[in-house]
PDB file of C-alpha atoms in Angstrom:
ATOM      1  CA  MET A   1     -16.838  24.203  31.059  1.00  0.00           C
ATOM      2  CA  LYS A   2     -18.197  20.771  31.646  1.00  0.00           C
ATOM      3  CA  LYS A   3     -19.742  20.576  28.598  1.00  0.00           C
ATOM      4  CA  LEU A   4     -16.160  21.451  27.036  1.00  0.00           C
ATOM      5  CA  SER A   5     -14.263  18.743  29.615  1.00  0.00           C
ATOM      6  CA  TYR A   6     -17.442  16.488  27.902  1.00  0.00           C
ATOM      7  CA  PHE A   7     -15.925  17.681  24.425  1.00  0.00           C
ATOM      8  CA  LEU A   8     -12.760  17.074  25.039  1.00  0.00           C
ATOM      9  CA  LEU A   9     -13.631  13.487  26.316  1.00  0.00           C
ATOM     10  CA  LEU A  10     -15.132  13.129  23.443  1.00  0.00           C
ATOM     11  CA  ILE A  11     -11.979  13.617  20.738  1.00  0.00           C
ATOM     12  CA  LEU A  12      -9.828  12.273  23.644  1.00  0.00           C
ATOM     13  CA  THR A  13     -11.301   8.484  23.522  1.00  0.00           C
ATOM     14  CA  THR A  14     -12.351   8.911  20.184  1.00  0.00           C
ATOM     15  CA  LEU A  15      -8.142   9.539  19.193  1.00  0.00           C
ATOM     16  CA  LEU A  16      -7.305   6.537  21.601  1.00  0.00           C
ATOM     17  CA  ILE A  17      -9.541   3.674  19.857  1.00  0.00           C
ATOM     18  CA  ALA A  18      -9.052   5.464  16.369  1.00  0.00           C
ATOM     19  CA  ALA A  19      -5.227   4.701  16.929  1.00  0.00           C
ATOM     20  CA  SER A  20      -6.075   0.945  18.549  1.00  0.00           C
ATOM     21  CA  ILE A  21      -7.906  -0.257  15.677  1.00  0.00           C
ATOM     22  CA  SER A  22      -4.238  -1.347  12.603  1.00  0.00           C
ATOM     23  CA  CYS A  23      -5.392  -1.544   9.462  1.00  0.00           C
ATOM     24  CA  THR A  24      -3.860  -5.243   8.961  1.00  0.00           C
ATOM     25  CA  LYS A  25      -2.327  -7.593  11.389  1.00  0.00           C
ATOM     26  CA  THR A  26       1.265  -6.054  13.631  1.00  0.00           C
ATOM     27  CA  GLU A  27       3.758  -6.886  11.414  1.00  0.00           C
ATOM     28  CA  THR A  28       7.662  -5.923  10.541  1.00  0.00           C
ATOM     29  CA  VAL A  29       8.353  -5.256   6.668  1.00  0.00           C
ATOM     30  CA  SER A  30      11.394  -5.618   4.857  1.00  0.00           C
ATOM     31  CA  VAL A  31      11.493  -3.736   1.316  1.00  0.00           C
ATOM     32  CA  ASP A  32      14.936  -5.131   0.019  1.00  0.00           C
ATOM     33  CA  SER A  33      15.815  -1.868  -2.791  1.00  0.00           C
ATOM     34  CA  ALA A  34      17.962  -4.702  -4.523  1.00  0.00           C
ATOM     35  CA  LEU A  35      17.322  -3.963  -7.669  1.00  0.00           C
ATOM     36  CA  PRO A  36      16.793  -5.943 -11.219  1.00  0.00           C
ATOM     37  CA  GLN A  37      18.646  -8.327 -13.039  1.00  0.00           C
ATOM     38  CA  GLY A  38      20.177  -7.656 -16.438  1.00  0.00           C
ATOM     39  CA  THR A  39      16.848  -7.177 -17.808  1.00  0.00           C
ATOM     40  CA  PHE A  40      13.708  -6.154 -16.445  1.00  0.00           C
ATOM     41  CA  SER A  41      10.342  -8.198 -18.354  1.00  0.00           C
ATOM     42  CA  THR A  42       6.814  -6.953 -18.239  1.00  0.00           C
ATOM     43  CA  LEU A  43       4.215  -9.049 -16.294  1.00  0.00           C
ATOM     44  CA  LYS A  44       1.811  -7.175 -15.167  1.00  0.00           C
ATOM     45  CA  GLN A  45       0.661  -2.483 -14.733  1.00  0.00           C
ATOM     46  CA  GLY A  46      -1.017  -0.588 -14.927  1.00  0.00           C
ATOM     47  CA  ASN A  47      -1.626   2.460 -14.142  1.00  0.00           C
ATOM     48  CA  ILE A  48      -2.761   4.663 -10.305  1.00  0.00           C
ATOM     49  CA  VAL A  49      -5.833   6.799 -10.234  1.00  0.00           C
ATOM     50  CA  GLU A  50      -5.680   8.369  -6.818  1.00  0.00           C
ATOM     51  CA  GLN A  51      -8.376   8.992  -4.479  1.00  0.00           C
ATOM     52  CA  ASN A  52      -9.047  11.208  -0.936  1.00  0.00           C
ATOM     53  CA  SER A  53      -6.999  13.966  -3.421  1.00  0.00           C
ATOM     54  CA  THR A  54      -3.276  12.521  -2.424  1.00  0.00           C
ATOM     55  CA  GLY A  55      -2.280  13.308  -6.144  1.00  0.00           C
ATOM     56  CA  SER A  56      -0.955   9.513  -6.889  1.00  0.00           C
ATOM     57  CA  LYS A  57      -0.631   8.683  -9.800  1.00  0.00           C
ATOM     58  CA  GLY A  58       2.434   6.581 -12.485  1.00  0.00           C
ATOM     59  CA  LEU A  59       2.775   3.233 -13.906  1.00  0.00           C
ATOM     60  CA  VAL A  60       3.002   0.226 -11.313  1.00  0.00           C
ATOM     61  CA  GLN A  61       4.358  -2.601 -12.641  1.00  0.00           C
ATOM     62  CA  ILE A  62       4.912  -6.659 -11.331  1.00  0.00           C
ATOM     63  CA  GLY A  63       7.677  -7.747 -13.685  1.00  0.00           C
ATOM     64  CA  GLN A  64      10.521 -10.045 -12.943  1.00  0.00           C
ATOM     65  CA  ASP A  65      14.680  -9.934 -13.959  1.00  0.00           C
ATOM     66  CA  SER A  66      17.182 -12.266 -15.626  1.00  0.00           C
ATOM     67  CA  GLN A  67      17.182 -14.050 -12.330  1.00  0.00           C
ATOM     68  CA  ASN A  68      14.545 -14.837 -11.870  1.00  0.00           C
ATOM     69  CA  SER A  69      13.635 -12.244  -9.184  1.00  0.00           C
ATOM     70  CA  TYR A  70      10.241 -10.617  -8.623  1.00  0.00           C
ATOM     71  CA  PHE A  71       9.755  -7.271  -8.371  1.00  0.00           C
ATOM     72  CA  VAL A  72       7.024  -4.281  -7.815  1.00  0.00           C
ATOM     73  CA  LYS A  73       8.088  -1.592 -10.104  1.00  0.00           C
ATOM     74  CA  PHE A  74       7.294   2.243  -9.797  1.00  0.00           C
ATOM     75  CA  GLY A  75       8.014   3.980 -12.919  1.00  0.00           C
ATOM     76  CA  SER A  76       9.403   7.254 -13.157  1.00  0.00           C
ATOM     77  CA  ASP A  77       5.456   9.141 -13.372  1.00  0.00           C
ATOM     78  CA  PHE A  78       5.053   7.924  -9.261  1.00  0.00           C
ATOM     79  CA  ASN A  79       3.858  10.625  -7.825  1.00  0.00           C
ATOM     80  CA  THR A  80       1.796  10.899  -4.039  1.00  0.00           C
ATOM     81  CA  ALA A  81       1.330  12.904  -1.085  1.00  0.00           C
ATOM     82  CA  LEU A  82       4.000  11.690   1.650  1.00  0.00           C
ATOM     83  CA  ALA A  83       6.260   8.817   0.252  1.00  0.00           C
ATOM     84  CA  THR A  84       7.907   9.593   3.106  1.00  0.00           C
ATOM     85  CA  GLY A  85       6.818   5.828   5.343  1.00  0.00           C
ATOM     86  CA  THR A  86       3.318   6.052   5.427  1.00  0.00           C
ATOM     87  CA  VAL A  87       1.962   4.892   2.490  1.00  0.00           C
ATOM     88  CA  THR A  88       1.962   1.028   3.126  1.00  0.00           C
ATOM     89  CA  VAL A  89       1.722  -0.216  -0.675  1.00  0.00           C
ATOM     90  CA  TYR A  90       0.088  -3.660  -0.950  1.00  0.00           C
ATOM     91  CA  LEU A  91      -1.687  -6.306  -3.649  1.00  0.00           C
ATOM     92  CA  SER A  92      -5.162  -7.826  -3.473  1.00  0.00           C
ATOM     93  CA  THR A  93      -7.881  -9.487  -4.936  1.00  0.00           C
ATOM     94  CA  SER A  94     -10.162  -5.591  -4.976  1.00  0.00           C
ATOM     95  CA  SER A  95      -9.667  -2.470  -5.814  1.00  0.00           C
ATOM     96  CA  MET A  96      -9.940  -1.759  -1.819  1.00  0.00           C
ATOM     97  CA  PHE A  97      -8.983  -2.227   1.306  1.00  0.00           C
ATOM     98  CA  LYS A  98     -10.871  -4.552   3.181  1.00  0.00           C
ATOM     99  CA  ALA A  99      -8.467  -4.919   6.730  1.00  0.00           C
ATOM    100  CA  ASP A 100      -9.583  -7.848   8.369  1.00  0.00           C
ATOM    101  CA  PRO A 101      -8.087  -5.583  11.882  1.00  0.00           C
ATOM    102  CA  GLY A 102      -6.223  -9.179  13.593  1.00  0.00           C
ATOM    103  CA  LYS A 103      -7.634 -11.889  11.834  1.00  0.00           C
ATOM    104  CA  GLY A 104      -4.894 -11.515   8.875  1.00  0.00           C
ATOM    105  CA  ASN A 105      -6.530 -10.817   5.875  1.00  0.00           C
ATOM    106  CA  PRO A 106      -6.422 -14.003   2.791  1.00  0.00           C
ATOM    107  CA  ASP A 107      -6.658 -11.453  -0.291  1.00  0.00           C
ATOM    108  CA  LEU A 108      -4.187  -8.464   1.138  1.00  0.00           C
ATOM    109  CA  LYS A 109      -0.880  -9.139   0.890  1.00  0.00           C
ATOM    110  CA  LEU A 110       1.847  -6.391   2.343  1.00  0.00           C
ATOM    111  CA  ILE A 111       4.616  -5.199   0.367  1.00  0.00           C
ATOM    112  CA  GLY A 112       6.469  -2.651   2.109  1.00  0.00           C
ATOM    113  CA  ILE A 113       6.664   1.448   2.432  1.00  0.00           C
ATOM    114  CA  ILE A 114       6.830   4.307   0.500  1.00  0.00           C
ATOM    115  CA  SER A 115       9.591   5.329   0.520  1.00  0.00           C
ATOM    116  CA  LYS A 116      10.169   7.983  -2.201  1.00  0.00           C
ATOM    117  CA  ASN A 117       8.924   9.535  -5.279  1.00  0.00           C
ATOM    118  CA  GLY A 118       9.770   9.244  -8.849  1.00  0.00           C
ATOM    119  CA  GLU A 119      11.048   5.361 -10.058  1.00  0.00           C
ATOM    120  CA  MET A 120      11.803   2.788  -7.335  1.00  0.00           C
ATOM    121  CA  PHE A 121      12.134  -1.019  -7.089  1.00  0.00           C
ATOM    122  CA  MET A 122      10.351  -3.317  -4.409  1.00  0.00           C
ATOM    123  CA  LYS A 123      11.033  -6.485  -4.540  1.00  0.00           C
ATOM    124  CA  LEU A 124       9.102  -9.821  -3.954  1.00  0.00           C
ATOM    125  CA  SER A 125      10.011 -12.595  -2.306  1.00  0.00           C
ATOM    126  CA  GLY A 126       8.974 -15.260  -5.039  1.00  0.00           C
ATOM    127  CA  PRO A 127       5.893 -14.819  -7.830  1.00  0.00           C
ATOM    128  CA  VAL A 128       2.160 -13.465  -7.226  1.00  0.00           C
ATOM    129  CA  GLU A 129      -0.636 -15.477  -7.638  1.00  0.00           C
ATOM    130  CA  SER A 130      -2.869 -14.478  -9.949  1.00  0.00           C
ATOM    131  CA  LYS A 131      -5.717 -13.829  -7.480  1.00  0.00           C
ATOM    132  CA  PHE A 132      -4.041 -10.298  -6.814  1.00  0.00           C
ATOM    133  CA  THR A 133      -5.217  -7.976  -9.862  1.00  0.00           C
ATOM    134  CA  TYR A 134      -4.867  -5.086  -7.835  1.00  0.00           C
ATOM    135  CA  LEU A 135      -2.039  -2.024  -5.905  1.00  0.00           C
ATOM    136  CA  ILE A 136      -3.336  -0.175  -2.893  1.00  0.00           C
ATOM    137  CA  LEU A 137      -1.646   2.213  -1.171  1.00  0.00           C
ATOM    138  CA  TRP A 138      -3.323   3.028   2.091  1.00  0.00           C
ATOM    139  CA  CYS A 139      -2.388   5.785   4.237  1.00  0.00           C
ATOM    140  CA  GLY A 140      -2.966   2.935   7.704  1.00  0.00           C
ATOM    141  CA  SER A 141      -2.514   6.323   9.736  1.00  0.00           C
ATOM    142  CA  ALA A 142      -5.128   9.235   8.607  1.00  0.00           C
ATOM    143  CA  ASN A 143      -7.004   4.718   7.531  1.00  0.00           C
ATOM    144  CA  ILE A 144      -7.875   6.027   3.974  1.00  0.00           C
ATOM    145  CA  PRO A 145      -6.796   4.619   1.003  1.00  0.00           C
ATOM    146  CA  PHE A 146      -4.324   7.647  -1.947  1.00  0.00           C
ATOM    147  CA  GLY A 147      -4.287   5.022  -4.645  1.00  0.00           C
ATOM    148  CA  ASN A 148      -4.846   1.340  -6.665  1.00  0.00           C
ATOM    149  CA  ALA A 149      -4.080   0.037 -10.577  1.00  0.00           C
ATOM    150  CA  GLU A 150      -5.544  -2.580 -11.666  1.00  0.00           C
ATOM    151  CA  LEU A 151      -3.264  -4.613 -12.800  1.00  0.00           C
ATOM    152  CA  LYS A 152      -3.055  -6.259 -16.484  1.00  0.00           C
TER     153      LYS A 152
END
C-alpha cells in the first residue's frame, strides 16, 4: 500500500511539473482570420513533414495579397491530428522547437492556433523576417512537435 501511495504521489508530482512548464511565455494570440484581398502571391512555401505519427501533411505558404497584407496559407491538403485548438503554429529559425521558458525566444515567432484541417489563412502583422525559414506545428499540451515545413 505504501508503494502504491509513493507511486501515485510520483505520478501526481510529474503531472504538476509538466503542467507548470510552458513551452512559451504566456501570451494571448488573436488569430486574424481575414482572407487575402485580390491576388495572393506566394513568397515562400514548403510541405509539412509529419512528426510523432500525427498525420500532419500539406502545403504551407507565406504570401502577400494585393493590399500588402501578409498571410500564412495552409493548402486544401493540410491535415494534422487535434486540429481543434491544441496545435500551435510558429515560425522558426530551425526545424526544431526550442523553448526558452520565461525568457522569450528570438528564434520563434508565435503565429496562432490551428482550428481546423484544410485550407485556411492566418493574417500576419507584417512581413516575415528572413531568419524564419521553418514553420513548426507544436502541441504544447503533449509537449511534442506535430510537424514542420522548410520554407523556400
